[in-house]
Amino acid sequence: MAAINPVTDLVIEDGIAVVTLNSPPVNALSVAVRDGIYQGIGEALDNDAVQAVVLICAGKTFIAGADIAEFDKPRSGLTLPQVQQRIEDAGKPVIAAIHGTALGGGLEVALVCHYRVAVPSAKCGLPEVNIGLLPGAGGTQRLPRIVGAEKALEMVTSGMHVRAKDALAMGLVDELTPEDGLRAGAIAFARKVVAEGRPLRKVRDMNEKVEAARGRPELFAEFRRGNARKFRGFQAPEANIRCIEAAVNMPFDEGLAFEHKLFEELMAGTQSAAQRYYFFASRKAWNVPDVPADTPTIPVNTVGIIGAGTMGGGIAMNFLNAGIPVTIVETKQEALDRGLATIRRNYENTASKGRISMDDVEKRMAQLKGSLALDDLAQCDLVIEAIFENMDVKKEMFGKLDRIVRQGAILASNTSALDLNEIASATSRPQDVIGLHFFSPANVMKLLEVVRGEKTSKPVIATCMQLARRIGKVAALVGVCPGFVGNRILAQRQREAGKLVLEGAMPWDVDRVLVDFGLPMGPFAMSDLAGLDLGWRRENSTGSTLREILCEMDRRGQKTGAGFYDYDDKRQARPSPVVENIIRDFAASKGITPRVVSEQEILERCIYPMINEGARILEEGIAIRASDIDVVWVNGYGWPVYRGGPMRYGDSVGLDKVLAKMQDFEARFGDDFKPAKLLVDMVAQRKSFKDL
Ligand code: 3H9
């Protein structure tokens, strides 16, 4: 074996050269890897004894793409297209041998090889769209030449990972090798290519599939229409679509130049910068400085859940999906039956959409046991309480759990706002108590706030962070305070939204500004969806808030056909003249004269206090890092990832501007806008959140 450079080895076995890349963790295409491929392949091709070349990777995966960390540095070394050209123009067959994930630039390298083989567990995809980009090394031009324009559109705009079996069916991969025999399989395949004198196939010359889509502009129009909602606000999906159109309508080299131009535009834009920031933010969030990776963990093989309502049921599904048996406990048979039936119905719905099989439904349901006895949780490794949000009720429950559940098990609360330390104090083992704050619907929402109490032990934290990953969540570790990170920041926005409508903006004005900003829904449409009567009772109603007045009028949200908005039969919202009058009257009763509130003011009043609260949260050590707050908001509240998250947005506006505005609002509207000390200090030191 000869080392070509620090990341590349070359061996020649009976006429077949094997070039192995080894650049952990994911063989990303750094300068060294690009050099390594170029030199390794070059040396192999120049050797007269070599008849064919296999390109393979060591470690857990084939090349997972360009090195995203390099994008923010000055460019250096060979470009990826230069490396690709060396392969595509080779006079001998080059075969890519794929395991793990061939993604982005990695798949683009495989696409310039003359053939591709893969193990059955391998996956291929062009996920650049997820970081606000498009495949910039010919991916948009070569992929449709193999899989056709329709499939290519779906792949590049979703970033989906295609399984090897499907890749084989589409012609993206030429042959599957045994799972543990990639190297030998690729070498055997290479010998076959040589023996049969197969051509040096270049994807760039395969025009049949793109020609089939030529003269069918409706194909693209329909795709755009069908996905308009999903792509709203994002620049990259449209750029990806235009590149596939170029592949269909332009000669290959022109298409390539077009792709390059659009790639550079996206790369220079703010959206991709924010999405790349988020890529690393979401990975950093797993890292807890004082809980190192080698912290011992507690095996979790059985989970108990208390409460079979919407939340408890949704939480249970996460574990069942991951193959972990669940016992769910309710107080009444009827509630238990209803909860179990809802879980079954949810699974059957998923199966009817073809996402899982009916067999999967039965397997998952078989792992779920319903019970009316807390004693049935005695042997669970983790028990999650998902009952009524009331401190006394929760403390009583934890007292019982302390007596029933075996020592060493983790006792978790799904509380979204209550003091976890107080809950833990109801047990004799506060070190085993933790918060697992799932977001509703818990089987869908990605976010999990893992709440660390004063006494929560490190193994319990490490276990819960690992478990979050196992059930497919994005976790952020947070400390104890009212509302934790997400809801505490949300409260700022909600308060301001409420004040703005009294000052003269209408609910639909506030909603529109926030939706245009990129949030999925405004605060008032969200209230209507959730129901205005959450926690409201007619007998206790004082009619002293707008919300109470609307509830008293039976305007309780979408479910009653009216709330802040009026709704038609299809639940389409319309601004409500009735509500407008109610608001005006209510404001007048408070002595407020309505004024015109600008869109800019609406945005700044709603968003800047969130950034400010984030700074306070950091000051108090409730979140580990600013980027964790962003992870919470992107995954739990639909903050547009192309704006990174509230903290990153603050950085992009400029913290000095945010502070100046907060001071201006403080002077005009009072203490709600008092700037956080950290914000003031950072501006004085010319720092931004990313420098913390
Ligand atoms: C591209 O290719 C552009 C081209 O079209 C054009 C060029 C001209 N770069 O996710 P994990 C790190 S754009 C740098 O936790 P997993 C990651 O930060 C690229 N670093 O593991 C983490 O570091 P740390 C298109 C990367 O097993 C570690 O690797 N490709 C990259 O759950 C492990 O990552 C993509 O967008 C990278 N490309 O998942 C693929 N990828 O340990 C992005 C990973 O310090 N990557 N790292 O926290 C992924 O989807 C997943 O990482 C992967 C592994 C599925 C590969």
PDB file of N, CA, C and O in Angstrom, residues 646-689:
ATOM      1  N   PRO A 646     -33.373  33.225  16.175  1.00  0.00           N
ATOM      2  CA  PRO A 646     -33.455  34.602  16.668  1.00  0.00           C
ATOM      3  C   PRO A 646     -32.100  35.215  17.020  1.00  0.00           C
ATOM      4  O   PRO A 646     -31.871  36.402  16.765  1.00  0.00           O
ATOM      5  N   MET A 647     -31.210  34.419  17.597  1.00  0.00           N
ATOM      6  CA  MET A 647     -29.929  34.991  18.014  1.00  0.00           C
ATOM      7  C   MET A 647     -29.061  35.319  16.800  1.00  0.00           C
ATOM      8  O   MET A 647     -28.446  36.373  16.712  1.00  0.00           O
ATOM      9  N   ARG A 648     -29.060  34.390  15.867  1.00  0.00           N
ATOM     10  CA  ARG A 648     -28.311  34.619  14.642  1.00  0.00           C
ATOM     11  C   ARG A 648     -28.917  35.815  13.867  1.00  0.00           C
ATOM     12  O   ARG A 648     -28.201  36.605  13.269  1.00  0.00           O
ATOM     13  N   TYR A 649     -30.250  35.931  13.934  1.00  0.00           N
ATOM     14  CA  TYR A 649     -30.909  37.064  13.285  1.00  0.00           C
ATOM     15  C   TYR A 649     -30.454  38.367  13.943  1.00  0.00           C
ATOM     16  O   TYR A 649     -30.159  39.352  13.269  1.00  0.00           O
ATOM     17  N   GLY A 650     -30.358  38.347  15.268  1.00  0.00           N
ATOM     18  CA  GLY A 650     -29.866  39.527  15.989  1.00  0.00           C
ATOM     19  C   GLY A 650     -28.479  39.913  15.499  1.00  0.00           C
ATOM     20  O   GLY A 650     -28.201  41.086  15.211  1.00  0.00           O
ATOM     21  N   ASP A 651     -27.621  38.917  15.362  1.00  0.00           N
ATOM     22  CA  ASP A 651     -26.268  39.182  14.846  1.00  0.00           C
ATOM     23  C   ASP A 651     -26.341  39.790  13.449  1.00  0.00           C
ATOM     24  O   ASP A 651     -25.574  40.691  13.109  1.00  0.00           O
ATOM     25  N   SER A 652     -27.252  39.260  12.619  1.00  0.00           N
ATOM     26  CA  SER A 652     -27.259  39.727  11.233  1.00  0.00           C
ATOM     27  C   SER A 652     -27.841  41.146  11.138  1.00  0.00           C
ATOM     28  O   SER A 652     -27.427  41.919  10.279  1.00  0.00           O
ATOM     29  N   VAL A 653     -28.757  41.500  12.039  1.00  0.00           N
ATOM     30  CA  VAL A 653     -29.254  42.880  12.058  1.00  0.00           C
ATOM     31  C   VAL A 653     -28.156  43.799  12.586  1.00  0.00           C
ATOM     32  O   VAL A 653     -27.969  44.918  12.126  1.00  0.00           O
ATOM     33  N   GLY A 654     -27.406  43.284  13.548  1.00  0.00           N
ATOM     34  CA  GLY A 654     -26.388  44.082  14.249  1.00  0.00           C
ATOM     35  C   GLY A 654     -26.895  44.335  15.663  1.00  0.00           C
ATOM     36  O   GLY A 654     -27.956  44.953  15.835  1.00  0.00           O
ATOM     37  N   LEU A 655     -26.166  43.848  16.669  1.00  0.00           N
ATOM     38  CA  LEU A 655     -26.668  43.977  18.039  1.00  0.00           C
ATOM     39  C   LEU A 655     -26.742  45.429  18.480  1.00  0.00           C
ATOM     40  O   LEU A 655     -27.568  45.786  19.315  1.00  0.00           O
ATOM     41  N   ASP A 656     -25.908  46.273  17.894  1.00  0.00           N
ATOM     42  CA  ASP A 656     -25.997  47.691  18.255  1.00  0.00           C
ATOM     43  C   ASP A 656     -27.346  48.267  17.837  1.00  0.00           C
ATOM     44  O   ASP A 656     -27.973  49.035  18.569  1.00  0.00           O
ATOM     45  N   LYS A 657     -27.812  47.820  16.654  1.00  0.00           N
ATOM     46  CA  LYS A 657     -29.120  48.317  16.179  1.00  0.00           C
ATOM     47  C   LYS A 657     -30.239  47.762  17.059  1.00  0.00           C
ATOM     48  O   LYS A 657     -31.188  48.477  17.401  1.00  0.00           O
ATOM     49  N   VAL A 658     -30.128  46.484  17.429  1.00  0.00           N
ATOM     50  CA  VAL A 658     -31.160  45.876  18.276  1.00  0.00           C
ATOM     51  C   VAL A 658     -31.206  46.630  19.607  1.00  0.00           C
ATOM     52  O   VAL A 658     -32.284  46.996  20.095  1.00  0.00           O
ATOM     53  N   LEU A 659     -30.044  46.885  20.180  1.00  0.00           N
ATOM     54  CA  LEU A 659     -29.992  47.573  21.473  1.00  0.00           C
ATOM     55  C   LEU A 659     -30.585  48.985  21.363  1.00  0.00           C
ATOM     56  O   LEU A 659     -31.398  49.393  22.205  1.00  0.00           O
ATOM     57  N   ALA A 660     -30.195  49.699  20.310  1.00  0.00           N
ATOM     58  CA  ALA A 660     -30.687  51.077  20.163  1.00  0.00           C
ATOM     59  C   ALA A 660     -32.211  51.074  20.085  1.00  0.00           C
ATOM     60  O   ALA A 660     -32.881  51.915  20.692  1.00  0.00           O
ATOM     61  N   LYS A 661     -32.751  50.106  19.360  1.00  0.00           N
ATOM     62  CA  LYS A 661     -34.202  50.019  19.214  1.00  0.00           C
ATOM     63  C   LYS A 661     -34.855  49.666  20.556  1.00  0.00           C
ATOM     64  O   LYS A 661     -35.883  50.232  20.930  1.00  0.00           O
ATOM     65  N   MET A 662     -34.249  48.757  21.284  1.00  0.00           N
ATOM     66  CA  MET A 662     -34.795  48.380  22.597  1.00  0.00           C
ATOM     67  C   MET A 662     -34.813  49.606  23.510  1.00  0.00           C
ATOM     68  O   MET A 662     -35.768  49.832  24.256  1.00  0.00           O
ATOM     69  N   GLN A 663     -33.750  50.391  23.449  1.00  0.00           N
ATOM     70  CA  GLN A 663     -33.688  51.593  24.310  1.00  0.00           C
ATOM     71  C   GLN A 663     -34.764  52.600  23.908  1.00  0.00           C
ATOM     72  O   GLN A 663     -35.413  53.209  24.763  1.00  0.00           O
ATOM     73  N   ASP A 664     -34.943  52.738  22.607  1.00  0.00           N
ATOM     74  CA  ASP A 664     -35.982  53.630  22.101  1.00  0.00           C
ATOM     75  C   ASP A 664     -37.360  53.146  22.580  1.00  0.00           C
ATOM     76  O   ASP A 664     -38.164  53.932  23.108  1.00  0.00           O
ATOM     77  N   PHE A 665     -37.629  51.841  22.439  1.00  0.00           N
ATOM     78  CA  PHE A 665     -38.912  51.282  22.893  1.00  0.00           C
ATOM     79  C   PHE A 665     -39.061  51.421  24.414  1.00  0.00           C
ATOM     80  O   PHE A 665     -40.148  51.672  24.925  1.00  0.00           O
ATOM     81  N   GLU A 666     -37.971  51.234  25.117  1.00  0.00           N
ATOM     82  CA  GLU A 666     -38.038  51.351  26.586  1.00  0.00           C
ATOM     83  C   GLU A 666     -38.497  52.762  26.975  1.00  0.00           C
ATOM     84  O   GLU A 666     -39.366  52.933  27.827  1.00  0.00           O
ATOM     85  N   ALA A 667     -37.908  53.751  26.264  1.00  0.00           N
ATOM     86  CA  ALA A 667     -38.286  55.132  26.565  1.00  0.00           C
ATOM     87  C   ALA A 667     -39.764  55.377  26.249  1.00  0.00           C
ATOM     88  O   ALA A 667     -40.460  56.102  26.965  1.00  0.00           O
ATOM     89  N   ARG A 668     -40.242  54.732  25.162  1.00  0.00           N
ATOM     90  CA  ARG A 668     -41.635  54.976  24.744  1.00  0.00           C
ATOM     91  C   ARG A 668     -42.651  54.089  25.461  1.00  0.00           C
ATOM     92  O   ARG A 668     -43.744  54.508  25.754  1.00  0.00           O
ATOM     93  N   PHE A 669     -42.271  52.843  25.715  1.00  0.00           N
ATOM     94  CA  PHE A 669     -43.274  51.868  26.194  1.00  0.00           C
ATOM     95  C   PHE A 669     -42.959  51.256  27.551  1.00  0.00           C
ATOM     96  O   PHE A 669     -43.723  50.416  28.031  1.00  0.00           O
ATOM     97  N   GLY A 670     -41.810  51.564  28.106  1.00  0.00           N
ATOM     98  CA  GLY A 670     -41.553  51.099  29.471  1.00  0.00           C
ATOM     99  C   GLY A 670     -40.702  49.847  29.604  1.00  0.00           C
ATOM    100  O   GLY A 670     -40.034  49.406  28.664  1.00  0.00           O
ATOM    101  N   ASP A 671     -40.818  49.265  30.795  1.00  0.00           N
ATOM    102  CA  ASP A 671     -39.880  48.234  31.258  1.00  0.00           C
ATOM    103  C   ASP A 671     -39.834  46.941  30.463  1.00  0.00           C
ATOM    104  O   ASP A 671     -38.858  46.196  30.552  1.00  0.00           O
ATOM    105  N   ASP A 672     -40.910  46.637  29.726  1.00  0.00           N
ATOM    106  CA  ASP A 672     -40.893  45.394  28.935  1.00  0.00           C
ATOM    107  C   ASP A 672     -39.687  45.367  27.996  1.00  0.00           C
ATOM    108  O   ASP A 672     -39.305  44.312  27.497  1.00  0.00           O
ATOM    109  N   PHE A 673     -39.140  46.544  27.727  1.00  0.00           N
ATOM    110  CA  PHE A 673     -38.049  46.626  26.757  1.00  0.00           C
ATOM    111  C   PHE A 673     -36.689  46.871  27.404  1.00  0.00           C
ATOM    112  O   PHE A 673     -35.735  47.212  26.725  1.00  0.00           O
ATOM    113  N   LYS A 674     -36.623  46.674  28.688  1.00  0.00           N
ATOM    114  CA  LYS A 674     -35.346  46.915  29.374  1.00  0.00           C
ATOM    115  C   LYS A 674     -34.276  46.002  28.764  1.00  0.00           C
ATOM    116  O   LYS A 674     -34.404  44.779  28.772  1.00  0.00           O
ATOM    117  N   PRO A 675     -33.203  46.595  28.247  1.00  0.00           N
ATOM    118  CA  PRO A 675     -32.193  45.744  27.600  1.00  0.00           C
ATOM    119  C   PRO A 675     -31.490  44.835  28.608  1.00  0.00           C
ATOM    120  O   PRO A 675     -31.228  45.232  29.747  1.00  0.00           O
ATOM    121  N   ALA A 676     -31.185  43.630  28.159  1.00  0.00           N
ATOM    122  CA  ALA A 676     -30.442  42.689  29.003  1.00  0.00           C
ATOM    123  C   ALA A 676     -29.025  43.212  29.192  1.00  0.00           C
ATOM    124  O   ALA A 676     -28.455  43.818  28.283  1.00  0.00           O
ATOM    125  N   LYS A 677     -28.473  42.944  30.365  1.00  0.00           N
ATOM    126  CA  LYS A 677     -27.118  43.427  30.646  1.00  0.00           C
ATOM    127  C   LYS A 677     -26.120  42.864  29.612  1.00  0.00           C
ATOM    128  O   LYS A 677     -25.257  43.563  29.110  1.00  0.00           O
ATOM    129  N   LEU A 678     -26.316  41.590  29.303  1.00  0.00           N
ATOM    130  CA  LEU A 678     -25.395  40.957  28.346  1.00  0.00           C
ATOM    131  C   LEU A 678     -25.430  41.676  26.987  1.00  0.00           C
ATOM    132  O   LEU A 678     -24.385  41.871  26.356  1.00  0.00           O
ATOM    133  N   LEU A 679     -26.625  42.074  26.584  1.00  0.00           N
ATOM    134  CA  LEU A 679     -26.748  42.771  25.304  1.00  0.00           C
ATOM    135  C   LEU A 679     -25.981  44.095  25.360  1.00  0.00           C
ATOM    136  O   LEU A 679     -25.203  44.419  24.447  1.00  0.00           O
ATOM    137  N   VAL A 680     -26.165  44.807  26.440  1.00  0.00           N
ATOM    138  CA  VAL A 680     -25.479  46.096  26.601  1.00  0.00           C
ATOM    139  C   VAL A 680     -23.956  45.869  26.589  1.00  0.00           C
ATOM    140  O   VAL A 680     -23.210  46.542  25.873  1.00  0.00           O
ATOM    141  N   ASP A 681     -23.527  44.862  27.356  1.00  0.00           N
ATOM    142  CA  ASP A 681     -22.081  44.589  27.434  1.00  0.00           C
ATOM    143  C   ASP A 681     -21.517  44.176  26.070  1.00  0.00           C
ATOM    144  O   ASP A 681     -20.435  44.603  25.672  1.00  0.00           O
ATOM    145  N   MET A 682     -22.258  43.350  25.381  1.00  0.00           N
ATOM    146  CA  MET A 682     -21.740  42.877  24.085  1.00  0.00           C
ATOM    147  C   MET A 682     -21.583  44.032  23.112  1.00  0.00           C
ATOM    148  O   MET A 682     -20.600  44.101  22.379  1.00  0.00           O
ATOM    149  N   VAL A 683     -22.565  44.924  23.107  1.00  0.00           N
ATOM    150  CA  VAL A 683     -22.478  46.062  22.187  1.00  0.00           C
ATOM    151  C   VAL A 683     -21.283  46.927  22.571  1.00  0.00           C
ATOM    152  O   VAL A 683     -20.512  47.350  21.709  1.00  0.00           O
ATOM    153  N   ALA A 684     -21.094  47.135  23.891  1.00  0.00           N
ATOM    154  CA  ALA A 684     -19.951  47.943  24.337  1.00  0.00           C
ATOM    155  C   ALA A 684     -18.637  47.306  23.891  1.00  0.00           C
ATOM    156  O   ALA A 684     -17.688  47.985  23.532  1.00  0.00           O
ATOM    157  N   GLN A 685     -18.619  45.975  23.892  1.00  0.00           N
ATOM    158  CA  GLN A 685     -17.376  45.273  23.517  1.00  0.00           C
ATOM    159  C   GLN A 685     -17.335  44.926  22.028  1.00  0.00           C
ATOM    160  O   GLN A 685     -16.487  44.146  21.588  1.00  0.00           O
ATOM    161  N   ARG A 686     -18.291  45.439  21.286  1.00  0.00           N
ATOM    162  CA  ARG A 686     -18.415  45.138  19.841  1.00  0.00           C
ATOM    163  C   ARG A 686     -18.415  43.647  19.561  1.00  0.00           C
ATOM    164  O   ARG A 686     -17.776  43.151  18.649  1.00  0.00           O
ATOM    165  N   LYS A 687     -19.133  42.923  20.395  1.00  0.00           N
ATOM    166  CA  LYS A 687     -19.214  41.474  20.211  1.00  0.00           C
ATOM    167  C   LYS A 687     -20.585  41.105  19.660  1.00  0.00           C
ATOM    168  O   LYS A 687     -21.545  41.857  19.820  1.00  0.00           O
ATOM    169  N   SER A 688     -20.667  39.911  19.062  1.00  0.00           N
ATOM    170  CA  SER A 688     -21.975  39.401  18.681  1.00  0.00           C
ATOM    171  C   SER A 688     -22.160  38.023  19.318  1.00  0.00           C
ATOM    172  O   SER A 688     -21.225  37.477  19.914  1.00  0.00           O
ATOM    173  N   PHE A 689     -23.376  37.471  19.200  1.00  0.00           N
ATOM    174  CA  PHE A 689     -23.631  36.186  19.864  1.00  0.00           C
ATOM    175  C   PHE A 689     -22.665  35.107  19.395  1.00  0.00           C
ATOM    176  O   PHE A 689     -22.301  34.212  20.143  1.00  0.00           O
TER     177      PHE A 689
END
